[in-house]
Amino acid sequence: DIISHVDRLLTLYPLMGGFGKDQVYLLLLQNSMELRPTGGFIGSVATVNFSDGQTTSFQIQDVYSLDGQLRGHVDPPNPIKEILGQEHWYLRDSNWDPDFRKSGERALWFYEKESGARPDGAIAISVPLIVDLLKATGPIDLPDYDDKITADNFFGKSYF
């Protein structure tokens, strides 16, 4: 079963890794403590660029900065109006559909309207995934901040 998953991931690598054509992906950084259908509230987004299998750029933005650039009004789905009391729909709540193909496409649409750029795809990342990755890889040193991010402190530090 694991080999089957790895095989599928390896099939995607040449496509996603920017071999032949540079690729840009929108990472939706979801806070799993504030539930949404795809895993959590989108508090931040990142864009990551790949070229020839290498990461060439990685930028993180606060979703509210992007949402403030949306021109015009987008009617939200009724549950967002009723449950969240929101009159407008933004990138931060674009992941309202549990089918990530739909939510991811909606996130790309909002990102394009708010930033003017259209990434090649969207990937959702939640806190538990990052914690699991840190458990597997070990801590990340941040020498500029004289700090270290670990699986145990990631959640608190991500808010800071």
Short mmCIF file of C-alpha atoms in Angstrom, two decimals:
data_model
loop_
_atom_site.label_atom_id
_atom_site.label_comp_id
_atom_site.label_asym_id
_atom_site.label_seq_id
_atom_site.Cartn_x
_atom_site.Cartn_y
_atom_site.Cartn_z
CA ASP A 1 0.00 0.00 0.00
CA ILE A 2 2.80 2.42 0.89
CA ILE A 3 4.68 1.57 -2.31
CA SER A 4 1.54 2.33 -4.30
CA HIS A 5 1.29 5.80 -2.70
CA VAL A 6 4.99 6.50 -3.25
CA ASP A 7 4.69 5.37 -6.88
CA ARG A 8 1.84 7.85 -7.46
CA LEU A 9 3.82 10.65 -5.81
CA LEU A 10 6.89 9.89 -7.93
CA THR A 11 4.72 10.05 -11.05
CA LEU A 12 3.70 13.59 -10.09
CA TYR A 13 7.22 14.80 -9.32
CA PRO A 14 8.31 15.51 -12.94
CA LEU A 15 5.08 17.45 -13.51
CA MET A 16 5.08 19.41 -10.26
CA GLY A 17 8.84 19.89 -10.02
CA GLY A 18 9.06 22.30 -12.92
CA PHE A 19 10.95 20.06 -15.31
CA GLY A 20 10.49 21.52 -18.78
CA LYS A 21 8.20 24.33 -17.57
CA ASP A 22 8.45 26.32 -14.34
CA GLN A 23 5.57 25.67 -11.93
CA VAL A 24 3.99 27.90 -9.28
CA TYR A 25 1.77 26.51 -6.52
CA LEU A 26 -0.47 28.21 -4.03
CA LEU A 27 -0.12 26.68 -0.57
CA LEU A 28 -3.16 27.18 1.62
CA LEU A 29 -1.90 27.15 5.20
CA GLN A 30 -4.90 25.96 7.17
CA ASN A 31 -5.41 26.36 10.91
CA SER A 32 -7.01 23.08 11.95
CA MET A 33 -8.12 24.61 15.26
CA GLU A 34 -10.73 26.65 13.34
CA LEU A 35 -12.53 24.02 11.30
CA ARG A 36 -13.43 24.32 7.66
CA PRO A 37 -14.45 21.54 5.24
CA THR A 38 -10.93 21.01 3.81
CA GLY A 39 -9.13 20.99 7.16
CA GLY A 40 -9.03 24.47 8.66
CA PHE A 41 -9.25 28.23 8.31
CA ILE A 42 -6.88 29.67 5.69
CA GLY A 43 -4.88 32.16 7.75
CA SER A 44 -1.90 32.47 5.44
CA VAL A 45 -0.98 31.47 1.92
CA ALA A 46 2.35 30.81 0.33
CA THR A 47 3.51 30.67 -3.24
CA VAL A 48 6.26 28.25 -4.12
CA ASN A 49 8.02 28.23 -7.48
CA PHE A 50 9.76 25.15 -8.92
CA SER A 51 12.23 24.97 -11.78
CA ASP A 52 14.09 21.82 -12.81
CA GLY A 53 13.22 20.11 -9.53
CA GLN A 54 14.45 22.98 -7.35
CA THR A 55 12.51 25.44 -5.24
CA THR A 56 13.38 28.85 -6.69
CA SER A 57 11.08 31.03 -4.59
CA PHE A 58 8.95 30.72 -1.48
CA GLN A 59 6.82 33.61 -0.19
CA ILE A 60 4.25 33.65 2.62
CA GLN A 61 1.47 36.24 2.87
CA ASP A 62 -1.22 36.93 5.43
CA VAL A 63 -4.56 36.11 3.81
CA TYR A 64 -6.12 39.34 5.11
CA SER A 65 -3.58 41.40 3.14
CA LEU A 66 -4.65 39.62 -0.03
CA ASP A 67 -8.37 39.76 0.80
CA GLY A 68 -8.08 43.53 1.20
CA GLN A 69 -7.08 43.75 -2.48
CA LEU A 70 -10.27 42.13 -3.81
CA ARG A 71 -12.16 44.58 -5.97
CA GLY A 72 -15.91 44.21 -6.05
CA HIS A 73 -18.25 41.95 -4.13
CA VAL A 74 -18.58 38.15 -4.20
CA ASP A 75 -21.72 36.67 -2.65
CA PRO A 76 -20.82 33.93 -0.18
CA PRO A 77 -22.64 30.61 0.06
CA ASN A 78 -25.59 30.73 2.46
CA PRO A 79 -23.79 28.86 5.28
CA ILE A 80 -21.02 31.49 5.29
CA LYS A 81 -23.68 34.20 5.50
CA GLU A 82 -25.71 32.44 8.16
CA ILE A 83 -23.12 30.63 10.29
CA LEU A 84 -20.20 33.06 10.02
CA GLY A 85 -22.27 36.19 9.51
CA GLN A 86 -20.18 37.27 6.50
CA GLU A 87 -21.69 39.45 3.78
CA HIS A 88 -18.72 38.99 1.41
CA TRP A 89 -16.73 35.96 0.27
CA TYR A 90 -12.92 35.99 0.26
CA LEU A 91 -9.94 33.69 -0.23
CA ARG A 92 -9.82 32.99 3.53
CA ASP A 93 -13.16 31.13 3.30
CA SER A 94 -12.76 29.74 -0.22
CA ASN A 95 -12.33 26.20 1.11
CA TRP A 96 -15.99 25.85 2.01
CA ASP A 97 -16.58 22.78 -0.20
CA PRO A 98 -15.27 19.47 1.20
CA ASP A 99 -14.33 18.43 -2.36
CA PHE A 100 -10.84 19.93 -2.57
CA ARG A 101 -10.94 19.98 -6.37
CA LYS A 102 -13.72 22.56 -6.06
CA SER A 103 -12.26 24.42 -3.07
CA GLY A 104 -8.79 24.47 -4.59
CA GLU A 105 -10.10 25.87 -7.86
CA ARG A 106 -12.09 28.49 -5.93
CA ALA A 107 -8.95 29.44 -3.96
CA LEU A 108 -7.01 29.87 -7.21
CA TRP A 109 -9.82 32.04 -8.58
CA PHE A 110 -9.81 34.30 -5.49
CA TYR A 111 -6.01 34.46 -5.47
CA GLU A 112 -5.96 35.55 -9.10
CA LYS A 113 -8.60 38.25 -8.45
CA GLU A 114 -6.74 39.50 -5.37
CA SER A 115 -3.13 39.30 -6.58
CA GLY A 116 -3.31 39.32 -10.37
CA ALA A 117 -1.31 36.07 -10.60
CA ARG A 118 -2.62 32.60 -11.49
CA PRO A 119 -0.67 29.71 -9.92
CA ASP A 120 -0.61 26.31 -11.63
CA GLY A 121 -2.28 24.55 -8.72
CA ALA A 122 -3.34 24.71 -5.07
CA ILE A 123 -2.19 22.55 -2.17
CA ALA A 124 -3.78 22.60 1.29
CA ILE A 125 -1.49 22.15 4.30
CA SER A 126 -2.78 21.86 7.85
CA VAL A 127 -1.02 22.05 11.22
CA PRO A 128 -1.05 18.26 11.86
CA LEU A 129 0.76 17.64 8.54
CA ILE A 130 3.51 20.11 9.42
CA VAL A 131 3.85 18.61 12.91
CA ASP A 132 4.17 15.11 11.38
CA LEU A 133 6.81 16.40 8.92
CA LEU A 134 8.78 17.98 11.77
CA LYS A 135 8.62 14.69 13.69
CA ALA A 136 10.08 12.92 10.64
CA THR A 137 12.70 15.53 9.69
CA GLY A 138 13.63 16.97 13.05
CA PRO A 139 13.71 20.64 14.08
CA ILE A 140 14.28 23.62 11.83
CA ASP A 141 16.89 26.11 13.03
CA LEU A 142 16.12 29.81 12.64
CA PRO A 143 19.51 31.43 13.27
CA ASP A 144 18.26 34.94 12.44
CA TYR A 145 15.81 34.63 15.35
CA ASP A 146 18.03 32.49 17.58
CA ASP A 147 15.20 29.98 17.66
CA LYS A 148 14.28 26.45 16.68
CA ILE A 149 10.94 25.12 15.37
CA THR A 150 10.07 21.62 16.56
CA ALA A 151 7.06 19.33 16.33
CA ASP A 152 6.27 20.23 19.95
CA ASN A 153 6.41 24.03 19.58
CA PHE A 154 5.25 24.54 15.99
CA PHE A 155 1.62 25.28 16.76
CA GLY A 156 2.36 28.06 19.25
CA LYS A 157 5.20 29.55 17.21
CA SER A 158 3.13 29.58 14.02
CA TYR A 159 0.70 31.95 15.74
CA PHE A 160 3.53 34.12 17.05
#
